[in-house]
Tab-separated table of C-alpha atoms in Angstrom:
chain	number	residue	atom	x	y	z
T	1	MET	CA	64.377	-99.790	-59.930
T	2	LYS	CA	60.955	-97.590	-61.222
T	3	LYS	CA	60.399	-94.498	-58.580
T	4	TYR	CA	57.637	-92.870	-56.788
T	5	TYR	CA	57.287	-89.516	-55.944
T	6	LEU	CA	55.155	-88.207	-52.702
T	7	ASP	CA	57.534	-85.451	-50.962
T	8	ASN	CA	55.840	-82.905	-52.646
T	9	ALA	CA	54.834	-80.856	-49.233
T	10	SER	CA	59.139	-80.525	-50.296
T	11	THR	CA	59.068	-79.726	-53.200
T	12	THR	CA	57.461	-80.500	-56.209
T	13	LYS	CA	60.745	-83.469	-58.845
T	14	THR	CA	57.851	-83.188	-61.443
T	15	LYS	CA	57.840	-79.591	-63.264
T	16	PRO	CA	55.774	-78.931	-66.482
T	17	GLU	CA	57.755	-78.853	-69.118
T	18	THR	CA	57.563	-75.190	-70.109
T	19	VAL	CA	59.301	-74.646	-66.826
T	20	TYR	CA	62.318	-76.569	-67.848
T	21	ASP	CA	62.630	-74.716	-71.085
T	22	ALA	CA	61.912	-71.064	-69.883
T	23	ILE	CA	64.800	-71.417	-67.287
T	24	ASN	CA	67.455	-73.294	-69.970
T	25	ASN	CA	66.242	-70.485	-72.452
T	26	THR	CA	66.876	-67.797	-69.855
T	27	LEU	CA	69.909	-68.757	-69.087
T	28	ARG	CA	71.045	-69.095	-73.180
T	29	ASN	CA	69.647	-66.953	-74.980
T	30	ILE	CA	68.738	-63.939	-72.776
T	31	GLY	CA	71.650	-64.082	-69.305
T	32	CYS	CA	71.658	-60.672	-68.357
T	33	SER	CA	69.754	-58.583	-65.362
T	34	PRO	CA	67.132	-57.140	-65.476
T	35	SER	CA	66.224	-53.312	-65.063
T	36	ARG	CA	69.752	-53.033	-65.703
T	37	GLY	CA	71.161	-51.602	-68.343
T	38	SER	CA	69.631	-50.223	-71.906
T	39	TYR	CA	70.248	-52.855	-73.823
T	40	TYR	CA	68.498	-55.226	-75.326
T	41	CYS	CA	68.897	-58.605	-73.210
T	42	SER	CA	68.675	-56.526	-69.928
T	43	LEU	CA	65.312	-55.217	-71.445
T	44	GLN	CA	63.902	-58.814	-72.044
T	45	ALA	CA	64.977	-59.660	-69.233
T	46	GLY	CA	63.009	-56.939	-66.973
T	47	ARG	CA	59.949	-58.063	-69.547
T	48	LEU	CA	59.531	-61.329	-68.072
T	49	VAL	CA	60.186	-60.663	-64.457
T	50	PHE	CA	57.328	-58.036	-65.576
T	51	LYS	CA	55.566	-60.848	-66.298
T	52	THR	CA	55.934	-63.629	-64.183
T	53	ARG	CA	54.698	-60.663	-61.584
T	54	ASN	CA	51.589	-59.845	-63.788
T	55	LYS	CA	50.701	-63.211	-64.002
T	56	LEU	CA	50.971	-63.832	-59.700
T	57	ALA	CA	48.236	-60.958	-59.642
T	58	LYS	CA	46.093	-62.645	-61.910
T	59	LEU	CA	46.705	-66.122	-60.506
T	60	PHE	CA	46.351	-64.598	-56.725
T	61	ASN	CA	43.996	-62.055	-57.890
T	62	VAL	CA	45.823	-59.032	-56.943
T	63	GLU	CA	44.949	-55.617	-57.742
T	64	ASP	CA	48.355	-53.795	-58.448
T	65	SER	CA	51.155	-56.310	-59.261
T	66	ARG	CA	53.996	-53.328	-58.113
T	67	TYR	CA	53.023	-54.917	-54.526
T	68	ILE	CA	53.994	-58.459	-55.571
T	69	VAL	CA	57.800	-58.199	-54.528
T	70	PHE	CA	60.236	-61.515	-55.783
T	71	THR	CA	62.398	-63.392	-52.701
T	72	PRO	CA	64.419	-66.365	-52.203
T	73	GLY	CA	62.296	-68.283	-50.925
T	74	ILE	CA	59.227	-68.249	-48.181
T	75	THR	CA	61.279	-68.255	-45.616
T	76	TYR	CA	62.897	-65.251	-46.998
T	77	SER	CA	59.486	-63.618	-47.125
T	78	ILE	CA	58.791	-64.153	-43.977
T	79	ASN	CA	61.621	-62.764	-41.782
T	80	THR	CA	60.943	-59.675	-43.771
T	81	ALA	CA	57.323	-58.929	-42.928
T	82	LEU	CA	57.950	-60.371	-38.910
T	83	ARG	CA	60.960	-57.892	-38.089
T	84	GLY	CA	60.020	-55.029	-41.025
T	85	LEU	CA	56.296	-54.473	-39.312
T	86	LEU	CA	57.206	-55.273	-35.014
T	87	ASN	CA	58.414	-53.487	-32.622
T	88	GLU	CA	59.725	-53.452	-29.789
T	89	GLY	CA	56.678	-54.698	-27.760
T	90	ASP	CA	54.329	-56.017	-30.456
T	91	HIS	CA	51.585	-58.543	-29.524
T	92	VAL	CA	51.529	-61.348	-32.655
T	93	ILE	CA	48.805	-64.219	-32.336
T	94	THR	CA	49.542	-67.105	-34.382
T	95	THR	CA	48.605	-70.929	-34.533
T	96	CYS	CA	50.616	-74.135	-32.223
T	97	MET	CA	50.020	-75.656	-36.738
T	98	GLU	CA	53.231	-72.885	-37.471
T	99	HIS	CA	56.066	-74.057	-39.202
T	100	ASN	CA	60.049	-73.042	-37.654
T	101	ALA	CA	59.976	-70.626	-40.768
T	102	VAL	CA	57.345	-68.857	-38.711
T	103	SER	CA	58.149	-69.366	-34.894
T	104	ARG	CA	61.719	-69.701	-35.228
T	105	PRO	CA	62.203	-65.624	-36.667
T	106	LEU	CA	59.070	-65.152	-34.061
T	107	ARG	CA	60.823	-66.308	-30.756
T	108	THR	CA	64.166	-64.451	-31.865
T	109	LEU	CA	62.316	-61.067	-32.288
T	110	LYS	CA	60.709	-62.764	-28.456
T	111	GLN	CA	64.693	-62.039	-27.429
T	112	GLN	CA	65.256	-59.354	-29.536
T	113	LYS	CA	62.271	-57.452	-29.275
T	114	ASN	CA	60.484	-57.971	-25.890
T	115	ILE	CA	57.821	-58.754	-28.212
T	116	ASP	CA	54.524	-61.013	-26.992
T	117	ILE	CA	53.273	-64.529	-28.685
T	118	THR	CA	50.121	-65.449	-27.998
T	119	TRP	CA	50.139	-69.304	-28.986
T	120	ILE	CA	46.371	-70.505	-30.723
T	121	PRO	CA	45.603	-74.054	-30.060
T	122	ALA	CA	44.833	-76.934	-32.267
T	123	ASP	CA	43.337	-80.139	-32.020
T	124	THR	CA	44.956	-84.062	-33.414
T	125	ASN	CA	43.322	-82.671	-37.035
T	126	GLY	CA	44.878	-79.318	-36.379
T	127	HIS	CA	41.650	-77.058	-36.511
T	128	ILE	CA	41.583	-74.368	-34.099
T	129	ASN	CA	38.758	-72.450	-32.675
T	130	ILE	CA	38.050	-69.081	-34.038
T	131	SER	CA	36.618	-67.861	-30.898
T	132	ASP	CA	40.116	-68.242	-29.636
T	133	VAL	CA	41.276	-65.995	-31.721
T	134	GLU	CA	39.318	-63.238	-30.927
T	135	LYS	CA	39.374	-63.523	-27.094
T	136	ALA	CA	43.779	-63.653	-28.152
T	137	ILE	CA	43.865	-59.688	-28.395
T	138	LEU	CA	45.353	-57.664	-26.167
T	139	PRO	CA	46.008	-53.378	-26.497
T	140	ASN	CA	48.737	-54.448	-28.809
T	141	THR	CA	48.082	-56.571	-30.219
T	142	LYS	CA	50.283	-55.606	-33.990
T	143	LEU	CA	49.429	-58.550	-36.381
T	144	MET	CA	48.243	-61.913	-36.796
T	145	VAL	CA	51.230	-64.503	-38.508
T	146	VAL	CA	48.975	-68.422	-39.401
T	147	ASN	CA	50.124	-70.922	-42.235
T	148	HIS	CA	46.993	-70.862	-44.392
T	149	ALA	CA	47.873	-75.009	-44.304
T	150	SER	CA	49.714	-77.809	-42.349
T	151	ASN	CA	52.335	-79.247	-43.867
T	152	ILE	CA	51.659	-82.534	-41.861
T	153	ILE	CA	48.535	-83.334	-42.244
T	154	GLY	CA	46.887	-80.950	-44.621
T	155	THR	CA	44.512	-79.216	-42.780
T	156	ILE	CA	43.282	-75.645	-44.137
T	157	LEU	CA	42.718	-73.637	-40.881
T	158	PRO	CA	39.685	-70.870	-41.503
T	159	LEU	CA	41.994	-67.634	-42.960
T	160	ALA	CA	38.976	-65.264	-44.269
T	161	GLU	CA	37.768	-65.989	-40.342
T	162	ILE	CA	40.846	-64.680	-39.427
T	163	THR	CA	41.421	-61.949	-41.917
T	164	ALA	CA	37.679	-60.836	-41.001
T	165	ILE	CA	38.598	-60.482	-37.240
T	166	ALA	CA	41.758	-59.008	-37.521
T	167	LYS	CA	40.246	-56.441	-40.634
T	168	LYS	CA	38.137	-55.480	-37.821
T	169	HIS	CA	40.806	-54.852	-34.857
T	170	ASN	CA	42.799	-53.076	-36.903
T	171	ILE	CA	45.554	-55.743	-37.155
T	172	TYR	CA	48.221	-56.563	-39.943
T	173	THR	CA	47.432	-60.558	-40.920
T	174	ILE	CA	50.211	-62.754	-42.969
T	175	ALA	CA	49.616	-66.158	-44.178
T	176	ASP	CA	52.342	-68.785	-44.368
T	177	CYS	CA	50.724	-70.202	-48.005
T	178	ALA	CA	53.673	-72.655	-48.615
T	179	GLN	CA	51.234	-75.753	-49.151
T	180	THR	CA	47.978	-73.737	-50.726
T	181	ALA	CA	49.538	-71.579	-53.468
T	182	GLY	CA	48.972	-72.622	-56.367
T	183	TYR	CA	45.967	-75.774	-55.050
T	184	CYS	CA	44.107	-73.349	-52.788
T	185	ASP	CA	41.932	-70.388	-54.803
T	186	ILE	CA	43.364	-67.379	-52.781
T	187	ASN	CA	41.844	-64.053	-54.123
T	188	PHE	CA	44.411	-62.436	-51.732
T	189	THR	CA	42.306	-58.153	-52.500
T	190	GLN	CA	39.111	-60.495	-51.345
T	191	LEU	CA	40.219	-61.585	-48.121
T	192	GLY	CA	42.201	-58.068	-47.009
T	193	LEU	CA	45.471	-59.565	-46.433
T	194	ASP	CA	48.681	-57.613	-45.459
T	195	VAL	CA	50.950	-60.241	-46.227
T	196	LEU	CA	50.997	-62.974	-48.309
T	197	ALA	CA	53.858	-65.168	-48.328
T	198	PHE	CA	54.611	-67.420	-50.747
T	199	THR	CA	57.264	-69.935	-52.343
T	200	GLY	CA	57.287	-71.137	-55.850
T	201	HIS	CA	58.815	-74.312	-55.917
T	202	LYS	CA	55.856	-76.901	-54.054
T	203	ALA	CA	52.480	-76.354	-55.796
T	204	LEU	CA	53.942	-73.018	-58.210
T	205	TYR	CA	56.063	-75.080	-59.979
T	206	GLY	CA	59.074	-73.292	-60.133
T	207	PRO	CA	62.024	-74.935	-59.043
T	208	PRO	CA	63.981	-74.064	-55.886
T	209	GLY	CA	65.445	-70.168	-54.765
T	210	THR	CA	62.326	-68.455	-55.812
T	211	GLY	CA	59.317	-66.995	-53.837
T	212	GLY	CA	58.105	-63.382	-52.686
T	213	MET	CA	55.060	-61.378	-51.101
T	214	VAL	CA	52.071	-59.742	-51.774
T	215	LEU	CA	52.156	-56.963	-49.743
T	216	SER	CA	49.227	-54.655	-48.894
T	217	LYS	CA	49.911	-50.333	-49.451
T	218	ARG	CA	49.569	-50.051	-45.835
T	219	ALA	CA	52.049	-52.687	-44.650
T	220	ALA	CA	54.437	-51.935	-47.578
T	221	LYS	CA	54.580	-48.396	-46.582
T	222	GLU	CA	55.171	-49.196	-42.915
T	223	MET	CA	56.909	-51.974	-43.659
T	224	ARG	CA	60.768	-51.455	-43.210
T	225	PRO	CA	62.989	-53.870	-45.726
T	226	LEU	CA	65.295	-56.621	-44.071
T	227	ILE	CA	68.512	-55.669	-46.515
T	228	VAL	CA	69.018	-52.533	-49.038
T	229	GLY	CA	71.617	-52.498	-51.714
T	230	GLY	CA	71.446	-51.884	-55.446
T	231	THR	CA	67.870	-51.891	-56.612
T	232	GLY	CA	69.167	-50.749	-60.498
T	233	SER	CA	66.563	-47.056	-60.523
T	234	SER	CA	66.782	-44.096	-57.894
T	235	SER	CA	71.236	-45.172	-58.022
T	236	THR	CA	71.688	-41.235	-56.905
T	237	LYS	CA	69.976	-41.398	-53.732
T	238	GLN	CA	71.747	-42.173	-50.532
T	239	PHE	CA	69.007	-43.955	-49.141
T	240	GLN	CA	66.626	-47.103	-50.406
T	241	PRO	CA	63.849	-46.089	-52.548
T	242	ASP	CA	60.660	-46.378	-51.400
T	243	HIS	CA	58.518	-47.034	-54.965
T	244	MET	CA	57.293	-50.775	-55.294
T	245	PRO	CA	58.700	-53.576	-55.301
T	246	GLU	CA	61.964	-51.753	-55.607
T	247	LYS	CA	61.357	-51.233	-51.629
T	248	PHE	CA	61.925	-54.594	-51.233
T	249	GLU	CA	64.287	-55.891	-54.482
T	250	SER	CA	67.387	-55.489	-53.867
T	251	GLY	CA	70.338	-56.335	-55.357
T	252	THR	CA	70.825	-58.935	-58.984
T	253	GLN	CA	67.582	-60.725	-59.177
T	254	ASN	CA	67.247	-64.564	-59.873
T	255	THR	CA	65.813	-64.258	-63.170
T	256	ALA	CA	65.940	-68.020	-64.433
T	257	GLY	CA	64.074	-68.708	-60.958
T	258	ILE	CA	61.761	-65.914	-61.643
T	259	ALA	CA	61.459	-67.410	-65.625
T	260	GLY	CA	60.692	-70.856	-63.993
T	261	LEU	CA	58.433	-69.412	-61.703
T	262	GLY	CA	56.596	-67.680	-64.340
T	263	ALA	CA	55.622	-70.626	-66.347
T	264	GLY	CA	54.255	-72.922	-63.256
T	265	VAL	CA	51.930	-69.890	-62.979
T	266	GLN	CA	50.837	-70.011	-66.183
T	267	PHE	CA	50.910	-73.220	-66.419
T	268	ILE	CA	48.192	-73.183	-63.281
T	269	LEU	CA	46.822	-70.747	-65.001
T	270	ASP	CA	46.097	-72.777	-68.150
T	271	THR	CA	45.108	-75.830	-66.403
T	272	LYS	CA	43.163	-74.052	-63.727
T	273	THR	CA	42.946	-74.248	-59.639
T	274	GLU	CA	39.532	-76.415	-59.828
T	275	ILE	CA	41.148	-79.085	-61.956
T	276	ILE	CA	44.506	-79.407	-60.071
T	277	ARG	CA	42.458	-80.042	-57.054
T	278	LYS	CA	40.119	-82.380	-58.296
T	279	HIS	CA	43.116	-84.339	-59.390
T	280	GLU	CA	44.503	-84.540	-55.912
T	281	GLN	CA	41.541	-84.782	-53.444
T	282	GLN	CA	40.941	-87.804	-56.160
T	283	LEU	CA	43.822	-89.156	-55.441
T	284	LEU	CA	44.522	-88.501	-51.985
T	285	GLN	CA	41.270	-90.638	-50.716
T	286	GLN	CA	42.442	-93.377	-53.261
T	287	LEU	CA	45.175	-93.962	-50.563
T	288	LEU	CA	43.850	-92.332	-47.127
T	289	THR	CA	40.912	-95.310	-47.867
T	290	GLY	CA	43.112	-98.057	-49.346
T	291	LEU	CA	45.530	-97.275	-45.842
T	292	LYS	CA	42.108	-97.269	-43.662
T	293	GLN	CA	41.677	-101.096	-44.417
T	294	ILE	CA	45.576	-101.964	-43.459
T	295	ASP	CA	46.446	-103.086	-39.303
T	296	ASN	CA	48.951	-101.506	-37.360
T	297	ILE	CA	48.927	-98.064	-39.890
T	298	LYS	CA	47.299	-94.921	-37.660
T	299	ILE	CA	46.565	-91.724	-40.903
T	300	TYR	CA	46.740	-88.297	-39.145
T	301	TYR	CA	45.328	-85.703	-41.257
T	302	SER	CA	41.980	-83.775	-41.176
T	303	GLY	CA	38.626	-85.357	-41.072
T	304	ASP	CA	37.852	-84.200	-44.732
T	305	VAL	CA	40.081	-84.007	-47.843
T	306	LYS	CA	37.992	-81.198	-49.141
T	307	GLN	CA	39.556	-79.160	-46.177
T	308	GLN	CA	42.910	-79.283	-46.819
T	309	VAL	CA	45.767	-79.700	-49.589
T	310	PRO	CA	46.817	-83.521	-50.178
T	311	THR	CA	49.381	-84.437	-47.285
T	312	ILE	CA	48.513	-86.938	-45.283
T	313	SER	CA	50.780	-88.462	-41.902
T	314	ILE	CA	50.863	-92.417	-41.133
T	315	THR	CA	53.401	-93.937	-38.256
T	316	ILE	CA	53.647	-98.246	-38.330
T	317	ASN	CA	53.318	-99.316	-34.935
T	318	ASN	CA	56.760	-99.770	-33.242
T	319	LEU	CA	58.577	-98.853	-36.878
T	320	GLU	CA	61.227	-96.262	-36.356
T	321	MET	CA	59.861	-93.669	-38.991
T	322	GLY	CA	63.367	-92.937	-40.104
T	323	GLU	CA	64.307	-96.364	-40.955
T	324	MET	CA	60.280	-96.715	-42.064
T	325	SER	CA	61.033	-94.339	-44.597
T	326	ILE	CA	65.030	-95.883	-45.690
T	327	VAL	CA	62.955	-98.885	-46.053
T	328	LEU	CA	60.376	-96.719	-48.671
T	329	ASP	CA	62.944	-96.485	-50.503
T	330	GLU	CA	65.535	-98.327	-50.802
T	331	LYS	CA	63.161	-101.294	-51.357
T	332	TYR	CA	60.124	-99.943	-52.632
T	333	GLY	CA	61.382	-96.852	-55.439
T	334	ILE	CA	58.856	-94.292	-52.954
T	335	MET	CA	60.451	-91.249	-51.542
T	336	THR	CA	58.957	-89.849	-48.862
T	337	ARG	CA	60.195	-87.862	-45.860
T	338	SER	CA	60.165	-88.817	-42.259
T	339	GLY	CA	60.691	-86.809	-38.897
T	340	VAL	CA	59.533	-83.638	-37.065
T	341	HIS	CA	59.656	-81.568	-40.967
T	342	CYS	CA	59.966	-77.920	-39.017
T	343	SER	CA	56.885	-77.887	-37.337
T	344	PRO	CA	57.358	-79.468	-34.363
T	345	LEU	CA	54.262	-76.924	-33.060
T	346	SER	CA	52.247	-78.634	-35.278
T	347	HIS	CA	53.322	-82.350	-34.066
T	348	ASN	CA	52.781	-81.804	-30.756
T	349	SER	CA	49.777	-80.436	-31.229
T	350	VAL	CA	49.094	-83.857	-33.101
T	351	GLY	CA	50.142	-86.317	-30.839
T	352	THR	CA	53.382	-87.328	-32.824
T	353	LEU	CA	56.704	-85.119	-31.405
T	354	LYS	CA	57.559	-87.227	-30.082
T	355	THR	CA	57.837	-90.245	-32.486
T	356	GLY	CA	57.038	-88.380	-35.872
T	357	THR	CA	55.428	-89.300	-39.299
T	358	ILE	CA	55.896	-90.400	-42.245
T	359	ARG	CA	54.522	-87.874	-44.548
T	360	LEU	CA	53.297	-88.460	-47.891
T	361	SER	CA	52.254	-85.674	-50.099
T	362	ILE	CA	50.634	-86.601	-53.108
T	363	GLY	CA	51.234	-83.772	-56.532
T	364	TYR	CA	49.545	-83.218	-59.924
T	365	PHE	CA	51.840	-85.191	-61.322
T	366	ASN	CA	50.985	-88.619	-59.401
T	367	THR	CA	49.042	-91.127	-61.286
T	368	ALA	CA	46.320	-93.923	-59.607
T	369	GLU	CA	48.298	-96.430	-60.194
T	370	GLU	CA	51.359	-94.989	-58.266
T	371	ILE	CA	48.699	-94.835	-54.942
T	372	THR	CA	47.898	-98.592	-55.519
T	373	TYR	CA	51.138	-99.784	-55.430
T	374	VAL	CA	52.201	-96.848	-53.055
T	375	ILE	CA	48.774	-98.432	-50.918
T	376	LYS	CA	50.005	-102.571	-51.922
T	377	SER	CA	53.439	-101.310	-50.747
T	378	LEU	CA	52.648	-100.321	-47.120
T	379	LYS	CA	50.664	-102.990	-45.846
T	380	ASP	CA	53.532	-105.319	-47.737
T	381	LEU	CA	55.681	-103.250	-44.992
T	382	ALA	CA	52.761	-102.849	-41.759
T	383	GLN	CA	51.938	-106.545	-42.650
T	384	GLY	CA	55.933	-107.264	-40.608
T	385	ALA	CA	55.098	-104.455	-38.351
T	386	PRO	CA	54.612	-106.415	-34.587
T	387	SER	CA	51.642	-105.070	-32.931
T	388	GLU	CA	51.461	-102.702	-29.942
């Protein structure tokens, strides 16, 4: 049976061929720790990491690539930023569209450091009222942390407006760009962000276990590293070096993963984000148009394909979402994700916390023919569902 992959919001399963080649070449022909020796292979590995850093700097418009830090993934990046910047009694502003990668660290820090949290409400389409952000500012507000786009319904939040408010009040800003890096044009310098957290394995087309964060100079100076240890430099110092990026990069790096990430970013730079976005928006519009004609299906999305990433959620009357996802896979070959998607706050805002949803997330390597098949299959499944 042919398989149809619509779980790109979790990870992009299909990668550009250059990504596979880069990982294979690094493991087979380099295979050394970067910047840990003066021999050729180690120097090659170091250059590879350096080149990937520069590619990311070009993609995100970062003036100094030393302020791009590699991590094992975006959850690690967000934890590093929150734990590194927040102190006892600080106040944080965030939204009710956050992933557990943000909400759980914040709640843990509330227990550990008595931080105060304000949750900006969202409507059922995932939109927030920007005036609520400024109203939430207190004298002890230290930072704002925002999910750039919802991982369940795709809604893009007004990041530029949020950072403008934060800058006016000298408040740090952290953007969770798990769903937008590689899809949206994100200009780090123009936005004036303090932390841009990204993952490698979604729309940047890298392998799992890759990610990172871009830091402003003031954030890099104030932020405490999550872990400390060997950095391959300043080895005689008894404490962690404070220069970038070594301050936040202890331990042997995932060189093969970073090579794959670099190839993925190069694919985006060559293809152009606007071309990627146009293709995925066309497929999303096709999917929405088809689903709206099917009885018993309820669709959850931003309301405008141009205001979101290519991710939507659906429910089918009186069908259990987990069972429905299994049927889609086993009977139709369609791979989706069901449940609350590590984002109970978002589901509560949308009104689907009790039931969960089936999430359909499109990627660049999906085709119009695949979307036609998905619509036909969901129609077949929905016709067998009992009416409410």
